[in-house]
Short mmCIF file of C-alpha atoms and ligand atoms in Angstrom, two decimals:
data_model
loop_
_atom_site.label_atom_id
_atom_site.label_comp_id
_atom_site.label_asym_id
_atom_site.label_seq_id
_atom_site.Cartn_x
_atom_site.Cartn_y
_atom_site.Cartn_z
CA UNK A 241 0.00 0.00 0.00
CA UNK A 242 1.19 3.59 -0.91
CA UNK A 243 -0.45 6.71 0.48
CA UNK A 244 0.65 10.18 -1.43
CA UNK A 245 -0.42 13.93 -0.55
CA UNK A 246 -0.98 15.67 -3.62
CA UNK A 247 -1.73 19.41 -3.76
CA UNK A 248 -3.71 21.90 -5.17
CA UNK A 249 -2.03 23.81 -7.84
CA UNK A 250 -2.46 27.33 -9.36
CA UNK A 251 -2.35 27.35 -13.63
CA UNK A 252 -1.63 29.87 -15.91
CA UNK A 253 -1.11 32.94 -13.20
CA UNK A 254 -2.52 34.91 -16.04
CA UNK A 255 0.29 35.31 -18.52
CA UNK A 256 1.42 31.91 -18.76
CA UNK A 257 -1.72 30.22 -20.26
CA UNK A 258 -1.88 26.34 -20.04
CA UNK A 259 2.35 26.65 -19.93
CA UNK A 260 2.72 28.37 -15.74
CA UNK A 261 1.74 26.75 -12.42
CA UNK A 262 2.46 26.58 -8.79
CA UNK A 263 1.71 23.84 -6.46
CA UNK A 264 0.39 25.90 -3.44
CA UNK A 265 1.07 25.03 0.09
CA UNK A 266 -2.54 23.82 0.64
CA UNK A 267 -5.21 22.51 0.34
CA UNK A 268 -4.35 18.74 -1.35
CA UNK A 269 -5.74 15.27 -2.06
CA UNK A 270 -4.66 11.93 -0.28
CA UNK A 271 -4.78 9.37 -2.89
CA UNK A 272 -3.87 5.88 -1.58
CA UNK A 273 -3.22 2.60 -3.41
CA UNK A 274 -3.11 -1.24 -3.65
CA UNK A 275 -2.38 -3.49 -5.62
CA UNK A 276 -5.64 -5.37 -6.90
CA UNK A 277 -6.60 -7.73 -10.16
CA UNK A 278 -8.80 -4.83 -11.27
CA UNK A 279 -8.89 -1.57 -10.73
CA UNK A 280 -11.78 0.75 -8.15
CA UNK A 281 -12.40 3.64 -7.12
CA UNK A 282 -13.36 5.02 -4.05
CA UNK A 283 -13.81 8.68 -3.57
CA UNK A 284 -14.53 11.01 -0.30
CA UNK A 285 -14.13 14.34 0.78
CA UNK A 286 -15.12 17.92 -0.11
CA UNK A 287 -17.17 17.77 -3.25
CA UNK A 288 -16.71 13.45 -3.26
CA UNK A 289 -20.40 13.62 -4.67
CA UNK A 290 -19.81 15.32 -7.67
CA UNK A 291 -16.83 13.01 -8.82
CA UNK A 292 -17.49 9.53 -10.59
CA UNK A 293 -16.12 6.80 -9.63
CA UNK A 294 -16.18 4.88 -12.73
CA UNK A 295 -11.96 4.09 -14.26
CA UNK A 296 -13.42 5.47 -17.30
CA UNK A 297 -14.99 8.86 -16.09
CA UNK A 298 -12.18 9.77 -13.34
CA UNK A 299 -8.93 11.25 -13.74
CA UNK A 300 -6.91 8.53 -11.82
CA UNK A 301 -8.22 5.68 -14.19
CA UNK A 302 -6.18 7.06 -17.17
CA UNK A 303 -3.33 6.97 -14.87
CA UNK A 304 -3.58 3.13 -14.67
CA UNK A 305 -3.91 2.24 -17.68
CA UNK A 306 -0.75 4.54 -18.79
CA UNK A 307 1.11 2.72 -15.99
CA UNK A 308 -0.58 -0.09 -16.27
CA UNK A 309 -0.99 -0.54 -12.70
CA UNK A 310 -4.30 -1.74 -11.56
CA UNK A 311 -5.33 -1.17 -8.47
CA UNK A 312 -7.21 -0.31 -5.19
CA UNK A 313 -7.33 3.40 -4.98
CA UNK A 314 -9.30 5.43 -2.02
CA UNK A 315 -9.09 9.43 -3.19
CA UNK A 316 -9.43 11.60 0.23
CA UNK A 317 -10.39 15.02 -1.59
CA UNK A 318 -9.17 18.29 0.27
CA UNK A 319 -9.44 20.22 -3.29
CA UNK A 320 -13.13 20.94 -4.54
CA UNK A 321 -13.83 19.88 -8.01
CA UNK A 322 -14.44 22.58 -10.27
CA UNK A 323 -12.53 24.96 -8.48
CA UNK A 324 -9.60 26.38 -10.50
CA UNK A 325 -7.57 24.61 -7.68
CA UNK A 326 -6.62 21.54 -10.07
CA UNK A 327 -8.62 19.13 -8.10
CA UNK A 328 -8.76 16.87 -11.19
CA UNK A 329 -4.82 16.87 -11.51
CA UNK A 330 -4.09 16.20 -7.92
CA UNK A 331 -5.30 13.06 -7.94
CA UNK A 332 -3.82 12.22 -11.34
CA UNK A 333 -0.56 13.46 -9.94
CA UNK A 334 -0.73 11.77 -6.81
CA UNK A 335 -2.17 8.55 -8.37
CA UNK A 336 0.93 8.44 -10.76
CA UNK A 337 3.63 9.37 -7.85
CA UNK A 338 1.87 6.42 -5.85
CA UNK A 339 1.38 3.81 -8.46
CA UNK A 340 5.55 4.51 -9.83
CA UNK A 341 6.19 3.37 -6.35
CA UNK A 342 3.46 0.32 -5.99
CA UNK A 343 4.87 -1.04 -9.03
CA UNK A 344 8.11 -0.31 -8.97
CA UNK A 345 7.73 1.38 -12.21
CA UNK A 346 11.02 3.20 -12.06
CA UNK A 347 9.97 6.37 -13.88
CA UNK A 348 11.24 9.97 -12.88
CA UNK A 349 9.39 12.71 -11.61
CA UNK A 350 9.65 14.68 -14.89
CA UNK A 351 8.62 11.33 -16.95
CA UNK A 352 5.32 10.96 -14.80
CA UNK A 353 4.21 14.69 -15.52
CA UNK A 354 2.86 13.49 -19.12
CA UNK A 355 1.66 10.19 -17.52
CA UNK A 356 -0.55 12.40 -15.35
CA UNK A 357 -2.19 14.37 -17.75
CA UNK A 358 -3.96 12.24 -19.52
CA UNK A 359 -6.06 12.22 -16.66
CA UNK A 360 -6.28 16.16 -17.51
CA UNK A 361 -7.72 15.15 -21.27
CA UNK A 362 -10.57 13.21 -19.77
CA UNK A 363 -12.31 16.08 -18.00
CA UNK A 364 -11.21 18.98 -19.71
CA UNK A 365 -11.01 17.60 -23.84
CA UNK A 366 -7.07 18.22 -23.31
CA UNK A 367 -3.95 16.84 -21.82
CA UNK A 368 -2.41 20.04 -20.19
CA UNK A 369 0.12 19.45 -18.06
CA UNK A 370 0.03 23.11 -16.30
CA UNK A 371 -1.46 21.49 -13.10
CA UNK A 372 0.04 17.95 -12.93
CA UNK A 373 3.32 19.43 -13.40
CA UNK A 374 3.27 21.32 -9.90
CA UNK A 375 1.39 18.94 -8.00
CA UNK A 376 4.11 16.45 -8.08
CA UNK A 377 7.50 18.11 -8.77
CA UNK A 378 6.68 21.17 -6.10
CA UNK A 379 7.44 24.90 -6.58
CA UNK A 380 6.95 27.32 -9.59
CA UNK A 381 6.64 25.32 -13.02
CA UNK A 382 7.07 25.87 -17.07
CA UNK A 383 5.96 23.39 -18.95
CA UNK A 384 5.61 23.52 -23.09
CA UNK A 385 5.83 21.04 -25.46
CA UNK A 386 9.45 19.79 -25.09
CA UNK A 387 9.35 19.03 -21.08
CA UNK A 388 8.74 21.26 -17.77
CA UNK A 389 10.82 23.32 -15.70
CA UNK A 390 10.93 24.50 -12.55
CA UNK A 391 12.06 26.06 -9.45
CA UNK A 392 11.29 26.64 -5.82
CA UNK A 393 10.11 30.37 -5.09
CA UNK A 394 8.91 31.62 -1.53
CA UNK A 395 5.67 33.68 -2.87
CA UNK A 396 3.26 34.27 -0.32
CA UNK A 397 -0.61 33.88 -2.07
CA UNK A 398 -3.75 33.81 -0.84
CA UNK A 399 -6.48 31.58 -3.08
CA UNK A 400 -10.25 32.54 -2.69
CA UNK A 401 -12.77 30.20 -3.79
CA UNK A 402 -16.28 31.01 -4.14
CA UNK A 403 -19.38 28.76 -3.17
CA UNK A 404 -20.01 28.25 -7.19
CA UNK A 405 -18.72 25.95 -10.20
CA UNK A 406 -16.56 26.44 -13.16
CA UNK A 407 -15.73 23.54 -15.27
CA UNK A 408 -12.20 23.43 -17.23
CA UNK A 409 -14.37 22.19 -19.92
CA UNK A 410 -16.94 25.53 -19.86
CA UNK A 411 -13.89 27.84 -19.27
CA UNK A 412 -12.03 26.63 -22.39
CA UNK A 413 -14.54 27.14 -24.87
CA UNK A 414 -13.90 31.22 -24.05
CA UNK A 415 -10.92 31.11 -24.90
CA UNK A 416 -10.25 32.99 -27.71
CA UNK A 417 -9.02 31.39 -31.25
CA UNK A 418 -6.47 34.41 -32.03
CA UNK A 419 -4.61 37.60 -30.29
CA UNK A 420 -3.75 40.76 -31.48
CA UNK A 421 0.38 41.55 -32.11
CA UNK A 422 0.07 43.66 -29.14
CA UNK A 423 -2.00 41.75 -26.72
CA UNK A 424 1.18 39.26 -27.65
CA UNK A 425 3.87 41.51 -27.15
CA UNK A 426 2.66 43.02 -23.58
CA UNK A 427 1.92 39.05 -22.64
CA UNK A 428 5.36 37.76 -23.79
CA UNK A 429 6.43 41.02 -20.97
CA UNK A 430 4.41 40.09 -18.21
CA UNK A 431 5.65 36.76 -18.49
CA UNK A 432 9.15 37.36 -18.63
CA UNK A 433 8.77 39.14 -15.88
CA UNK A 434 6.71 37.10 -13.18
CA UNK A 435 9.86 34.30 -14.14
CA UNK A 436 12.10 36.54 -13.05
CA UNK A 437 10.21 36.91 -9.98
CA UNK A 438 10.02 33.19 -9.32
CA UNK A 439 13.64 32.96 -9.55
CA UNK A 440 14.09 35.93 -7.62
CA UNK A 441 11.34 34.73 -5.04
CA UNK A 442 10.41 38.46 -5.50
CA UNK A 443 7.08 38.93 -4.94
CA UNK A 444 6.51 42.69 -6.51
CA UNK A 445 7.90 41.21 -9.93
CA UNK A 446 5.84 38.29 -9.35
CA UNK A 447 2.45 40.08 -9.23
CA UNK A 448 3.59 42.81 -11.69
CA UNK A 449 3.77 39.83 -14.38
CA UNK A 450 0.39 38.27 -13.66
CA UNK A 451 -1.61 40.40 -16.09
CA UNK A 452 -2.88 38.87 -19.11
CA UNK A 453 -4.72 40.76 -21.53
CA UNK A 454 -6.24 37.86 -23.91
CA UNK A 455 -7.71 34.55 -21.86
CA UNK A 456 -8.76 36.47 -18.53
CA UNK A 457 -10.84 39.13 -19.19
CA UNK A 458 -12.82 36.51 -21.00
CA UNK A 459 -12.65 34.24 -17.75
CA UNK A 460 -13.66 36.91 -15.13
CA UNK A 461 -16.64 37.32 -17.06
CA UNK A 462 -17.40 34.09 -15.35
CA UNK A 463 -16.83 34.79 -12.03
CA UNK A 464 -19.62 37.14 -10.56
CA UNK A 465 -17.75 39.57 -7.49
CA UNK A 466 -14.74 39.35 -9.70
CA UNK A 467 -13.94 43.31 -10.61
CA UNK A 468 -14.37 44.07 -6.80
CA UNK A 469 -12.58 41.37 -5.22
CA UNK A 470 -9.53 42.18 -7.48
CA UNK A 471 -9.90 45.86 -6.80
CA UNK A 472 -9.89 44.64 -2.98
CA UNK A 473 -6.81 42.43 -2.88
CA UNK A 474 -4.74 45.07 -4.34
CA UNK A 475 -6.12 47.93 -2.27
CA UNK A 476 -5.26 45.31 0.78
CA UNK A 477 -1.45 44.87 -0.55
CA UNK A 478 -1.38 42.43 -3.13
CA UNK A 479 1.52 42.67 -5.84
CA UNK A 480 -0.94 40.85 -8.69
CA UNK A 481 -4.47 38.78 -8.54
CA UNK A 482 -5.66 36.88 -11.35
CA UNK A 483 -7.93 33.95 -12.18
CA UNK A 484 -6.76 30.48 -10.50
CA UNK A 485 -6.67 28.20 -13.56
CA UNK A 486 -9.90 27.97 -14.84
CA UNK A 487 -11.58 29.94 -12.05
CA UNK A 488 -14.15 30.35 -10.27
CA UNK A 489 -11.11 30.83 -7.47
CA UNK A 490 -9.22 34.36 -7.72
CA UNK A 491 -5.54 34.11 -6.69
CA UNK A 492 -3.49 37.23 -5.54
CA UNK A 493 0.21 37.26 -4.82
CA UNK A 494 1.45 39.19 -1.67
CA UNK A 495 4.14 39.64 1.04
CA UNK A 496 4.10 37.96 4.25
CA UNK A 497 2.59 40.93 6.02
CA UNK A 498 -0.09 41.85 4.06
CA UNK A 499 -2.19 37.91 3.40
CA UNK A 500 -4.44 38.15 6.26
CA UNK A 501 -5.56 41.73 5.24
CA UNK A 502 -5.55 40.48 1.49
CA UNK A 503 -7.75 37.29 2.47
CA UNK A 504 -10.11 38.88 4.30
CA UNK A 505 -10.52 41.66 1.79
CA UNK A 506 -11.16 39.19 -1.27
CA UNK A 507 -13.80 37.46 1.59
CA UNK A 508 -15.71 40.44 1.52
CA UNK A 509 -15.41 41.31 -1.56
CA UNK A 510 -17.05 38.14 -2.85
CA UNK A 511 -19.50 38.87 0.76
CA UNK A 512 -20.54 41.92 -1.10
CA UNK A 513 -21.64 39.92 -4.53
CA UNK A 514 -23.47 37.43 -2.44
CA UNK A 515 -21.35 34.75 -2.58
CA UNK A 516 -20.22 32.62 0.05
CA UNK A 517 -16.65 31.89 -0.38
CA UNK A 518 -13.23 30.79 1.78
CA UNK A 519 -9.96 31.80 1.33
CA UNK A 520 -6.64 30.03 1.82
CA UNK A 521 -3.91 31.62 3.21
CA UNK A 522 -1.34 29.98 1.02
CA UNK A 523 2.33 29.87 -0.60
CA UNK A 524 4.49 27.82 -3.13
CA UNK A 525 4.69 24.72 -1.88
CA UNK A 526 6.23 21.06 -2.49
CA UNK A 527 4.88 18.99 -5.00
CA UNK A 528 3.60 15.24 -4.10
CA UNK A 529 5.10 13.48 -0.91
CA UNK A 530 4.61 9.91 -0.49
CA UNK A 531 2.91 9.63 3.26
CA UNK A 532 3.56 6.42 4.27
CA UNK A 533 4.53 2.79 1.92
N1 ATP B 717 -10.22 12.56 -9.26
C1 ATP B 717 -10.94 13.62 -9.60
N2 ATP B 717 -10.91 14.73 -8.84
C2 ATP B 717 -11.65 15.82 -9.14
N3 ATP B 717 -12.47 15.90 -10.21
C3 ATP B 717 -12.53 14.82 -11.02
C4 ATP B 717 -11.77 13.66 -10.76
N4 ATP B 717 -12.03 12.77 -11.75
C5 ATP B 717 -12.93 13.33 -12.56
N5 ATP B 717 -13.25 14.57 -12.14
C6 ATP B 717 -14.18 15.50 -12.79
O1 ATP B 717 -13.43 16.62 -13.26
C7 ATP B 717 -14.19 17.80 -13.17
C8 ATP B 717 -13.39 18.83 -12.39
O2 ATP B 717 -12.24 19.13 -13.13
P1 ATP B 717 -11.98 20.58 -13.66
O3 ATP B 717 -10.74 20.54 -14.47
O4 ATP B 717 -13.23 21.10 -14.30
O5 ATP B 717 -11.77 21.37 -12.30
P2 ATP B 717 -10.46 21.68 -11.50
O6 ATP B 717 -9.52 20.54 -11.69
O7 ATP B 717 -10.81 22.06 -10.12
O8 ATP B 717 -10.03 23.02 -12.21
P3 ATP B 717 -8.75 23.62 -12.88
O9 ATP B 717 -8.21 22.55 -13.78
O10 ATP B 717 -9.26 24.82 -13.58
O11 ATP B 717 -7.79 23.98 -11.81
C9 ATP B 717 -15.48 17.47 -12.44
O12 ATP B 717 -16.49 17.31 -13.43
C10 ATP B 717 -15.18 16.11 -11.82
O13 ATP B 717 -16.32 15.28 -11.71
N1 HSE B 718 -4.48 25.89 -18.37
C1 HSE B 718 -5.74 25.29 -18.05
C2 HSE B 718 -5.73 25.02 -16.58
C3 HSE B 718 -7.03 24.60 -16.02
O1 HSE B 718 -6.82 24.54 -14.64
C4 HSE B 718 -6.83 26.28 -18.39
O2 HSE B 718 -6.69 27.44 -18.01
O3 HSE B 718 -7.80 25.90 -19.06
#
């Protein structure tokens, strides 16, 4: 039996579309695994109702049969499906960290990041790897088409999730086709510049390069509060907010000082629109960590 803790992870930051992401210091799945002649499911935890449980319709099924590594597998959800959080990658990521080890399968971190995301293509249509990445090598991540990157940063964020859906799926098809020279010029900037910041652990940079001009504005059209609770965060101190993912949550970057004041701003905020949300006082964080074997 393997047990792995997988966390939530942060995509895009708003410049790097389906190419940034940061595994964030909370919240995270618990996926555990044993070896079995077939392969089930069992799913509980925050939002367990809304996830099937059915090989074929869950992330972590995809990640047998790419290992080919049937199993046992109980998923303990701490990130809410639908969320923006990568719930669905967390427990591809920490199925494929646990099954490497059940089965001995000898693959590297880096080698189990496309292994993961095929989970990714069953719920959203695509296999991007902006989520898996994080969740199981840790820290601030690049990935494109010829491998992922990464480094640790110390960024303090705070996530805020609001009491409603978004679904990858939904959230992709605003996306739009094509982008204006300039839009691409000032994003190519902003990117640049927040992976400076990582590798700089400089959170001013950091926020400074989180604006994205093209996917966005389309996305916060989705998220009802959004305007206001970005117009909180920075009057509260953040250095950059931007959509988590594929939203609904909102994501702000900050220093250490300022995340309770930033948290509880983005709280209201969202309070103000009506919507119930929480908000986790967060940071960069490691990437999957096998719990006990
Ligand atoms: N193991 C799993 N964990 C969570 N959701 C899963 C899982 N397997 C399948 N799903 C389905 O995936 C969908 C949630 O994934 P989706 O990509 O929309 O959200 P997310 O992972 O929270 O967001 P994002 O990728 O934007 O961070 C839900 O429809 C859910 O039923
Ligand atoms: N890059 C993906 C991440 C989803 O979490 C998207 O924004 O659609």
């Amino acid at each position: 039996m393997v047990t792995v803790r997988a966390p939530a992870t942060s995509a895009n930051l708003g410049s790097g579309f389906d190419v940034f992401g940061t595994a964030l210091s909370r919240p995270a799945d618990v996926v555990t695994v044993e070896k079995a002649a077939e392969t089930t499911i069992e799913v509980t935890g925050v939002g367990a109702q809304y996830i099937p449980e059915d090989p074929e319709k869950n992330t972590v099924g995809a990640v047998v049969e790419a290992l080919d590594a049937p199993a046992r597998i109980h998923i303990d959800k701490g990130v809410r499906p639908a969320s923006g959080l990568g719930s669905s990658a967390a427990s591809a990521a920490g199925a494929a960290v646990a099954l490497n080890r059940l089965y001995d399968r000898g693959l590297s971190r880096k080698e189990l990041v496309p292994i993961a995301a095929e989970g990714e293509a069953v719920v959203s249509g695509v296999a991007h790897s902006d989520n898996v990445a994080p969740s199981i090598l840790g820290g601030f991540t690049v990935t494109t088409a010829e491998g992922t990157r990464s480094v640790d940063a110390a960024i303090p964020l705070v996530v805020c999730l609001p009491d409603v859906a978004v679904s990858t799926r939904d959230a992709r098809r605003v996306v739009p086709e094509t982008a204006p020279m300039d839009d691409l010029v000032e994003t190519v900037g902003n990117a640049a510049t927040l992976a400076i910041g990582m590798c700089r652990s400089d959170p001013d940079l950091v926020g400074l390069g989180m604006d994205d001009p093209v996917v966005t504005p389309e996305r916060a059209r989705l998220i009802t509060g959004y305007d206001e609770v970005r117009e909180r965060a920075f009057d509260a101190g953040a250095t950059g907010v931007t959509v988590s993912g594929a939203g609904p949550a909102v994501i702000a970057a900050c220093r250490d000082r300022d995340r309770r004041r930033v948290a509880a701003a983005m709280l209201d905020a969202f309070d103000g629109a009506g919507i119930e949300a929480r908000a986790y006082q967060s940071r960069i964080g490691r990437g999957s960590t096998i719990l006990d074997e």
